[in-house]
PDB file of C-alpha atoms in Angstrom:
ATOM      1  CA  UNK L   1     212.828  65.375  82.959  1.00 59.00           C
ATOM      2  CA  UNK L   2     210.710  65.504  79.952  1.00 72.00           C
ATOM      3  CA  UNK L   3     212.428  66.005  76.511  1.00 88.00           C
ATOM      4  CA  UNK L   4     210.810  69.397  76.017  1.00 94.00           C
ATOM      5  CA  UNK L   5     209.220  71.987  78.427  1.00 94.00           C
ATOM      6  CA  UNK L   6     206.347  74.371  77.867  1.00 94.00           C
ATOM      7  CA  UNK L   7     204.254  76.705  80.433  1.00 87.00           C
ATOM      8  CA  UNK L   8     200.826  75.476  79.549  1.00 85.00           C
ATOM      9  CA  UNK L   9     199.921  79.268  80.439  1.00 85.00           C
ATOM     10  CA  UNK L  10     196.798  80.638  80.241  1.00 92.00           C
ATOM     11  CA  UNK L  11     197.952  83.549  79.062  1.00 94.00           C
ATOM     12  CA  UNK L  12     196.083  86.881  78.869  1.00 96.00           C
ATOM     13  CA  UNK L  13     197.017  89.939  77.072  1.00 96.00           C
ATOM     14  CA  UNK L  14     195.473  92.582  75.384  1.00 97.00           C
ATOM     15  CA  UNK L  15     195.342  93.470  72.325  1.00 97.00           C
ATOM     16  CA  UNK L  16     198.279  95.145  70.721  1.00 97.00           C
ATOM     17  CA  UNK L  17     200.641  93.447  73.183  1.00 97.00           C
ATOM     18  CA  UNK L  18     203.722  91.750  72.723  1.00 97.00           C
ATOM     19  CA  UNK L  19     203.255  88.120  73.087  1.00 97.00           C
ATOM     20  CA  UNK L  20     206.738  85.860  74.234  1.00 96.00           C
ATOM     21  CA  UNK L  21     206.366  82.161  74.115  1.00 97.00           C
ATOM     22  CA  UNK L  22     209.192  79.603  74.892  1.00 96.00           C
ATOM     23  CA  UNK L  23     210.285  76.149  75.194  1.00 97.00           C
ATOM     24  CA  UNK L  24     213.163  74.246  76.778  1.00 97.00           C
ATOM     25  CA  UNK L  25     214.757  71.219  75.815  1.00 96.00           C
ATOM     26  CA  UNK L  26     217.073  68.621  76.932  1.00 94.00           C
ATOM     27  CA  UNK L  27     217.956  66.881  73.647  1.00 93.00           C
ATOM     28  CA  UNK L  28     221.067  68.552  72.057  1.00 92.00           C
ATOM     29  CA  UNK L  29     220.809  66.632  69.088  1.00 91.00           C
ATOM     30  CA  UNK L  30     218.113  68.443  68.156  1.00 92.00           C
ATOM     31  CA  UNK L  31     218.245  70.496  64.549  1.00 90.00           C
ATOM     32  CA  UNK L  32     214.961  71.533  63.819  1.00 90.00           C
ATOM     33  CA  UNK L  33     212.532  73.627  65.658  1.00 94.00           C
ATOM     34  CA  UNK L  34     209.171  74.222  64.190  1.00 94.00           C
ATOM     35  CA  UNK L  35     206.146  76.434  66.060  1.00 97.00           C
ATOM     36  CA  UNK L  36     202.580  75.123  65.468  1.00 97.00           C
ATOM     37  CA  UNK L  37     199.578  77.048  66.392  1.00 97.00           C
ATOM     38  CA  UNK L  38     196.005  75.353  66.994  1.00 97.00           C
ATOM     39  CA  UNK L  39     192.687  76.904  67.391  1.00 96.00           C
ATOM     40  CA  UNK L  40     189.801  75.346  69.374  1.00 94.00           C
ATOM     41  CA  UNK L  41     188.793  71.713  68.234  1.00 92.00           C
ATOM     42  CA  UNK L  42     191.543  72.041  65.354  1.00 94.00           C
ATOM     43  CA  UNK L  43     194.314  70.454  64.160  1.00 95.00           C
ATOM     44  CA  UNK L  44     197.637  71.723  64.745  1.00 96.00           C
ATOM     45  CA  UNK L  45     198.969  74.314  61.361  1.00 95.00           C
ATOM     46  CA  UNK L  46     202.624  75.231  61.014  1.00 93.00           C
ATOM     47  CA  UNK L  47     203.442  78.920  61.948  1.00 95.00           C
ATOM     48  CA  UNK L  48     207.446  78.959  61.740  1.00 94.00           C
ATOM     49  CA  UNK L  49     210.039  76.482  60.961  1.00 91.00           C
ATOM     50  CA  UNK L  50     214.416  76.983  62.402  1.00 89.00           C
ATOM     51  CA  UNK L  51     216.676  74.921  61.149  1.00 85.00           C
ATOM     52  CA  UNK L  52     219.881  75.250  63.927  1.00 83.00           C
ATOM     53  CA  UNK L  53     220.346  77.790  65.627  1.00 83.00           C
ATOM     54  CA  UNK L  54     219.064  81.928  64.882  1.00 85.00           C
ATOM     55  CA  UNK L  55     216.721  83.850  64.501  1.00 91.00           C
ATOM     56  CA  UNK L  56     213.641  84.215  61.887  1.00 93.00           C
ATOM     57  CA  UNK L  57     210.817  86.875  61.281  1.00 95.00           C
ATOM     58  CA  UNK L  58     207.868  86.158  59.304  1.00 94.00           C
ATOM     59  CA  UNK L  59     205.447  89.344  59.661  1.00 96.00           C
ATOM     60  CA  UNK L  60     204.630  90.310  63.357  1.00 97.00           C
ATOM     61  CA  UNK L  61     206.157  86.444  64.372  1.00 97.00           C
ATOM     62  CA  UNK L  62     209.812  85.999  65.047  1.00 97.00           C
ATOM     63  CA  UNK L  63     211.081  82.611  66.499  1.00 97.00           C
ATOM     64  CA  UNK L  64     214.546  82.385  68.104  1.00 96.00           C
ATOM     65  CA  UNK L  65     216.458  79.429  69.022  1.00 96.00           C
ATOM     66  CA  UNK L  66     219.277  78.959  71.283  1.00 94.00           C
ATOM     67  CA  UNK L  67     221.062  75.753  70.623  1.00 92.00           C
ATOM     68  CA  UNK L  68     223.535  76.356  73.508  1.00 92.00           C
ATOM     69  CA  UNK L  69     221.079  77.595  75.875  1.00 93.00           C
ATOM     70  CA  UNK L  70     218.464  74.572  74.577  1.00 94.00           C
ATOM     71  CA  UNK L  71     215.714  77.875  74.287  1.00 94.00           C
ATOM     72  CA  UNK L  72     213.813  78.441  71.876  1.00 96.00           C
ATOM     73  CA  UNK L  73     211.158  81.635  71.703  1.00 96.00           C
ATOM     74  CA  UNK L  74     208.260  82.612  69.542  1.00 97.00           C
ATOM     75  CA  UNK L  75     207.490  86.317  69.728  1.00 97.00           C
ATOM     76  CA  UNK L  76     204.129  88.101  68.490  1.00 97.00           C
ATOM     77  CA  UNK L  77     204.188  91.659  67.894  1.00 97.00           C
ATOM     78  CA  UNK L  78     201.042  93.916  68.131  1.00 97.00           C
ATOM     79  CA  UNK L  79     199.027  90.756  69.599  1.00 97.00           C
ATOM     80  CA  UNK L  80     195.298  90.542  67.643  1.00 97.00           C
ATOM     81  CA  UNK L  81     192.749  88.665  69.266  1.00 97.00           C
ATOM     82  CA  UNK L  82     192.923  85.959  65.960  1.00 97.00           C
ATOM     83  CA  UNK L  83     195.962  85.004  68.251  1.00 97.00           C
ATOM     84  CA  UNK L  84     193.988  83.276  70.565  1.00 97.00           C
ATOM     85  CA  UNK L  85     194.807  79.416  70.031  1.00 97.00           C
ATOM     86  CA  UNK L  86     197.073  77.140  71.674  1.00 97.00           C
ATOM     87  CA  UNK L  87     200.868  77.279  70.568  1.00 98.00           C
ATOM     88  CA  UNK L  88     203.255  74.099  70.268  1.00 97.00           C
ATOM     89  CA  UNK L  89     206.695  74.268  69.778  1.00 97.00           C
ATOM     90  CA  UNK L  90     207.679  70.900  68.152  1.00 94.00           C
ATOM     91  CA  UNK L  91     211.583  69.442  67.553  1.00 93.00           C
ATOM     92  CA  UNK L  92     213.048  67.232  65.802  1.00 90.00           C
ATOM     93  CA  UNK L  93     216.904  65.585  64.974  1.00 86.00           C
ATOM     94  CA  UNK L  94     215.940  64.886  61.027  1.00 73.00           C
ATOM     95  CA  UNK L  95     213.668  62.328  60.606  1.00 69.00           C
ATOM     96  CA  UNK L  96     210.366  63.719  61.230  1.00 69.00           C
ATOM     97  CA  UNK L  97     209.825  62.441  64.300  1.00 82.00           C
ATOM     98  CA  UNK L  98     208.394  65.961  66.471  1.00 89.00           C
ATOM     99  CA  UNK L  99     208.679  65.961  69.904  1.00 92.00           C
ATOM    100  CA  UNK L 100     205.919  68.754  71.000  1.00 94.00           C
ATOM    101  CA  UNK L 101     205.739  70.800  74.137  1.00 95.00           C
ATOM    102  CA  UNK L 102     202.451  70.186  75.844  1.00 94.00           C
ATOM    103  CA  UNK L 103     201.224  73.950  74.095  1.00 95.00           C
ATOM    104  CA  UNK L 104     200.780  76.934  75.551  1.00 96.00           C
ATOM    105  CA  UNK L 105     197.079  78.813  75.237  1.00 95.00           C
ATOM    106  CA  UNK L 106     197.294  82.134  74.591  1.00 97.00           C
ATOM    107  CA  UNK L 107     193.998  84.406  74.807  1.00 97.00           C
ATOM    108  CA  UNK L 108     194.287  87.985  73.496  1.00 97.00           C
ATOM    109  CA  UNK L 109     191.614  90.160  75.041  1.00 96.00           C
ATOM    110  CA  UNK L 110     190.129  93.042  72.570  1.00 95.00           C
TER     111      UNK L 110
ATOM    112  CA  UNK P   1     194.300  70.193  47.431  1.00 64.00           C
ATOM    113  CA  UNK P   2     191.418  69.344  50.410  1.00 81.00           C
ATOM    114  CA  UNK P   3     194.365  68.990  53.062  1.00 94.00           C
ATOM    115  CA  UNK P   4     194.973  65.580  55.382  1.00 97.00           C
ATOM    116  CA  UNK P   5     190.650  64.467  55.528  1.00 97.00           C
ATOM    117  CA  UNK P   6     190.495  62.075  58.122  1.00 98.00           C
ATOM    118  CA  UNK P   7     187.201  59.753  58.914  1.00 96.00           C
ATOM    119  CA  UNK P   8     185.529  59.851  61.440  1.00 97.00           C
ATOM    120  CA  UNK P   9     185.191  63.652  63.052  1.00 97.00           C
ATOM    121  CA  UNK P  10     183.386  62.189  66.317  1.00 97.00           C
ATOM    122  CA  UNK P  11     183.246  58.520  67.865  1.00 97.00           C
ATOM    123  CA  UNK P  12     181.725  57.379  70.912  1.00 97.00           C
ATOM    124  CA  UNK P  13     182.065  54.068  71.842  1.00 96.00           C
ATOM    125  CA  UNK P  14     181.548  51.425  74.665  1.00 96.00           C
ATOM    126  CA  UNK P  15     184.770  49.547  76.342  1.00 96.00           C
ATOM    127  CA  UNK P  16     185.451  46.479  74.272  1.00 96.00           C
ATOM    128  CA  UNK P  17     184.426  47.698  70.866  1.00 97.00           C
ATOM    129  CA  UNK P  18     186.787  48.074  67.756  1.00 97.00           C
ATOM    130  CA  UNK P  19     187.674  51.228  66.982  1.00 97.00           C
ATOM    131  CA  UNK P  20     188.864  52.384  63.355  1.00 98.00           C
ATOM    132  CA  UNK P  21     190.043  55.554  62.538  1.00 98.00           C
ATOM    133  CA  UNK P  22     190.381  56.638  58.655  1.00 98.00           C
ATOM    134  CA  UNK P  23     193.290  59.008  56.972  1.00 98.00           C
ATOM    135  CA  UNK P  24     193.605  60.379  53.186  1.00 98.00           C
ATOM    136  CA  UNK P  25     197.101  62.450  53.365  1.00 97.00           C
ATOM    137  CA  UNK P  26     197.479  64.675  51.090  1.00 95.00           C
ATOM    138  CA  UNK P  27     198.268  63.439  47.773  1.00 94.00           C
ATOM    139  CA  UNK P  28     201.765  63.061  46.600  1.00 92.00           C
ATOM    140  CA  UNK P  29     203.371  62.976  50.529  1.00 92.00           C
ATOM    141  CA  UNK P  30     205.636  60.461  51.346  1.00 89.00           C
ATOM    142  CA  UNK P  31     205.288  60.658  54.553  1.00 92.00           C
ATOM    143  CA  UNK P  32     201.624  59.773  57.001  1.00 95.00           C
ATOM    144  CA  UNK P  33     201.804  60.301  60.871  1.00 95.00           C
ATOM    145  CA  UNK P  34     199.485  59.287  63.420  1.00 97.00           C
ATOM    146  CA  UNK P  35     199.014  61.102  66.897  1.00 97.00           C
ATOM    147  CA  UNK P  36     197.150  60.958  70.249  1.00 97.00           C
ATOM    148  CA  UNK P  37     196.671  64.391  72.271  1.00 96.00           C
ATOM    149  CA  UNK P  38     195.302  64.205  76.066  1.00 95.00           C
ATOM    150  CA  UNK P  39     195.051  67.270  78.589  1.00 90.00           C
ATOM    151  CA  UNK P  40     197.243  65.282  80.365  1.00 89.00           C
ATOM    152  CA  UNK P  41     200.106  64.281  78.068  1.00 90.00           C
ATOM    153  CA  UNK P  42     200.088  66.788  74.551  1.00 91.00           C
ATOM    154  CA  UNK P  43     200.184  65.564  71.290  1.00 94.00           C
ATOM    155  CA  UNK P  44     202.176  62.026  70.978  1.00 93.00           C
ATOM    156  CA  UNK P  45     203.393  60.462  68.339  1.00 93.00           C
ATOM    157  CA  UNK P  46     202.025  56.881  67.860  1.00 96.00           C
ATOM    158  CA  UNK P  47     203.600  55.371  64.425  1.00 95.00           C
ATOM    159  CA  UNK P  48     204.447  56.967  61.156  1.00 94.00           C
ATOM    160  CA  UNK P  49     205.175  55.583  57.586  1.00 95.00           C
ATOM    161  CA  UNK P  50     207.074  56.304  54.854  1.00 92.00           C
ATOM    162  CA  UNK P  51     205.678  55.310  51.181  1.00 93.00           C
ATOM    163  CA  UNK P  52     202.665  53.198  53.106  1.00 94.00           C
ATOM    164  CA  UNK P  53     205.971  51.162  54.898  1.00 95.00           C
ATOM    165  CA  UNK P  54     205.771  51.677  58.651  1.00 95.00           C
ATOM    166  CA  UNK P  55     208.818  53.502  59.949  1.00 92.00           C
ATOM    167  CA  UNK P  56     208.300  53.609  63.931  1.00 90.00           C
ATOM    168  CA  UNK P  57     205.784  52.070  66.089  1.00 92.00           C
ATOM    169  CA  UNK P  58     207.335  52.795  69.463  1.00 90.00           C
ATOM    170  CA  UNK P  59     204.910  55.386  70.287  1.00 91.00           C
ATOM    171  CA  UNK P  60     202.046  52.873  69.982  1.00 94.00           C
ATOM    172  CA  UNK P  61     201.051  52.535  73.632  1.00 86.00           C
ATOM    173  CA  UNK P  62     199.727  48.758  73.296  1.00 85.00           C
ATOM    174  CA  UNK P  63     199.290  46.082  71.385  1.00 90.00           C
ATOM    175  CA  UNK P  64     195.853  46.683  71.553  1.00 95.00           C
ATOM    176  CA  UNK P  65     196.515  49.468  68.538  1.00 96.00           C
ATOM    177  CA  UNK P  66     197.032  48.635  65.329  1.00 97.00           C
ATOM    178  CA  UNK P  67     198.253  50.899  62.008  1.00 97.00           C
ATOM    179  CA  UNK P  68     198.221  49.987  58.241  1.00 97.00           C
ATOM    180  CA  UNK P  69     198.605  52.095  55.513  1.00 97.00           C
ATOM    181  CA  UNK P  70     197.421  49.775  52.174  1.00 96.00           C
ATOM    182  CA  UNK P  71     198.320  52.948  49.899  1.00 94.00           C
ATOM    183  CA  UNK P  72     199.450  55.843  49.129  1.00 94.00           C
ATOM    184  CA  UNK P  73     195.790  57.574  49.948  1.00 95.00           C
ATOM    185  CA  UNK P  74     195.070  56.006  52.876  1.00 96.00           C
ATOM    186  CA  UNK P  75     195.578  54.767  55.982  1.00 98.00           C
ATOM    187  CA  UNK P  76     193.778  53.117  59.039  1.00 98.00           C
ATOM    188  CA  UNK P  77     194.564  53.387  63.158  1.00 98.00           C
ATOM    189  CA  UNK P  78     192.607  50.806  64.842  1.00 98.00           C
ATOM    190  CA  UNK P  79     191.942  49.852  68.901  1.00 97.00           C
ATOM    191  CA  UNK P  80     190.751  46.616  69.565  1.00 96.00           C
ATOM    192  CA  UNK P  81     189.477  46.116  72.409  1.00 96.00           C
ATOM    193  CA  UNK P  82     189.260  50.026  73.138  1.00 96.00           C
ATOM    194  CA  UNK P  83     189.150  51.239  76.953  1.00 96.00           C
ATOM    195  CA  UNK P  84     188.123  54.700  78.485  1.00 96.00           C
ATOM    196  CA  UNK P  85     192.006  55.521  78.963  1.00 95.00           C
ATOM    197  CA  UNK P  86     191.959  55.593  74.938  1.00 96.00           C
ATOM    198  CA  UNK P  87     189.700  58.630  74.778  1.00 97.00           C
ATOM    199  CA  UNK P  88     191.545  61.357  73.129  1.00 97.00           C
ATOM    200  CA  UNK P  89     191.744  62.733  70.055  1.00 98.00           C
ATOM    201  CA  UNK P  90     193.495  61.616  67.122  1.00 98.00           C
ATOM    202  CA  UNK P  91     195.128  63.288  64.734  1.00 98.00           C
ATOM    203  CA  UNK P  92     196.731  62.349  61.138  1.00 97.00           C
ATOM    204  CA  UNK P  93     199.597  64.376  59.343  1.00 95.00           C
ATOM    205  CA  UNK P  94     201.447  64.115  56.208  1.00 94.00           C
ATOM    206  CA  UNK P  95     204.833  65.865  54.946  1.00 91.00           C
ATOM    207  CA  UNK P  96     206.927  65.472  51.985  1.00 87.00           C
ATOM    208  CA  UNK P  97     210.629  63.818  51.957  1.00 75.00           C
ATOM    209  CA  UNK P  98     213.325  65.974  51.803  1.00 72.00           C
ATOM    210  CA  UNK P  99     215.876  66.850  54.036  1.00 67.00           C
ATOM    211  CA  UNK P 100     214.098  68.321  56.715  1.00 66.00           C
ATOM    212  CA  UNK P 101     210.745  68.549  54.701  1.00 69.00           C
ATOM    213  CA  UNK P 102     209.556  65.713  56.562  1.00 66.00           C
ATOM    214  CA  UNK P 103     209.117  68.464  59.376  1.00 76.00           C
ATOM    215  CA  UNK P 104     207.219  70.115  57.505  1.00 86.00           C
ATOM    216  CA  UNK P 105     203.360  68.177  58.707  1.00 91.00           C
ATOM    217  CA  UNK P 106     200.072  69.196  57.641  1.00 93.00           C
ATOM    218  CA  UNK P 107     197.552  68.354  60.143  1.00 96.00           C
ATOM    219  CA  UNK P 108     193.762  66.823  59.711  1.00 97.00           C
ATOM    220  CA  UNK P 109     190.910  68.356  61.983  1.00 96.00           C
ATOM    221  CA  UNK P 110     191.241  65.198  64.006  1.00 97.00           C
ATOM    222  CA  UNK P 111     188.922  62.553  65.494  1.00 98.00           C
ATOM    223  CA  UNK P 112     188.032  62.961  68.794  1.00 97.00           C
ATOM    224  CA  UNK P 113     187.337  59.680  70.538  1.00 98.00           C
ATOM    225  CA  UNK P 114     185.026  59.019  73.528  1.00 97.00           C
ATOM    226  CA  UNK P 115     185.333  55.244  75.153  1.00 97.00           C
ATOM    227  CA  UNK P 116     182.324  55.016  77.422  1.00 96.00           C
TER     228      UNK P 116
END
């Protein structure tokens, strides 16, 4: 079993949709859960950042984390097609050392 | 600030050459990672260094990879021989200390390796 789980999709929606995202992990030591989003022959930029467990909202992103389901979520509300990229959830246990899901690439159709 | 620049953007190569890939963090981090991402396996972490003194290497896959980081501007990933398993592409990052600041990466635009 890999240390963290993600549907490598595609997924399609269209415009204006809500957009749910997740990742699984197996590591419970685990404290820090970050979301990275990266466009087409890009590097990877930092969308959210969880310490622990709860939830946080920046604008029409909220990520969630479950510490004692090992879950964490990324939802986009009213989806825009500048969503299309590939999304990465990433962990850590404090040192900076990520562990990244394999991404998920999400295409939002006008 | 220009963000991570890393050196080169494209390499193509034949089996058996040295490779050397070039990173300028951004100035004032403490902290410079590198990383591989393949289709196959997502992004990996290969070694990462904390003011230019390398931290972990247990994500380098071989000996045949090599990382030094001279200063504080800039640091070097180099495959010697390379073989077509290493095509991928690379990418640097650089974060700040701090309680979980060093989370917090900033990417480069990556170089994308071909080993013919």
């Amino acid at each position: 079993q890999k240390e963290v789980e993600q549907d490598p999709g595609p997924l399609s929606v269209p415009e204006g949709a809500i957009v749910s995202l997740n990742c699984t992990y197996s590591n419970s030591a685990f404290q820090y859960f970050m979301w990275y989003r990266q466009y087409s022959r890009k590097g990877p930029e930092l969308l959210m950042y969880t310490y622990s467990s709860g939830n946080k909202e920046d604008g029409r992103f909220t990520a969630q984390v479950d510490k004692s389901s090992k879950y964490i979520s990324l939802f986009i509300r009213d989806s825009q097609p500048s969503d299309s990229a590939t999304y990465l959830c990433a962990m850590s246990e404090s040192q900076g050392n990520l562990i990244f899901g394999k991404g998920t690439k999400l295409s939002v159709k006008p | 600030d220009a963000g991570v620049i890393q050196s080169p953007r494209h390499e193509v190569t034949e089996m058996g050459q040295e490779v050397t890939l070039r990173c300028k963090p951004i100035s004032g981090h403490d902290y410079l990672f590198w990383y591989r991402q393949t289709m196959m396996r997502g992004l990996e972490l290969l070694i990462y260094f904390n003011n230019n003194v390398p931290i972990d290497d247990s994500g380098m896959p071989e000996d045949r990879f090599s990382a030094k980081m001279p200063n504080a501007s800039f640091s070097t990933l180099k495959i010697q021989p390379s073989e077509p398993r290493d095509s991928a592409v690379y990418f640097c990052a650089s974060s700040l200390f701090g309680t979980g600041r060093q989370n917090i990466q900033y990417f480069g635009a990556g170089t994308r390796l071909s080993v013919l």
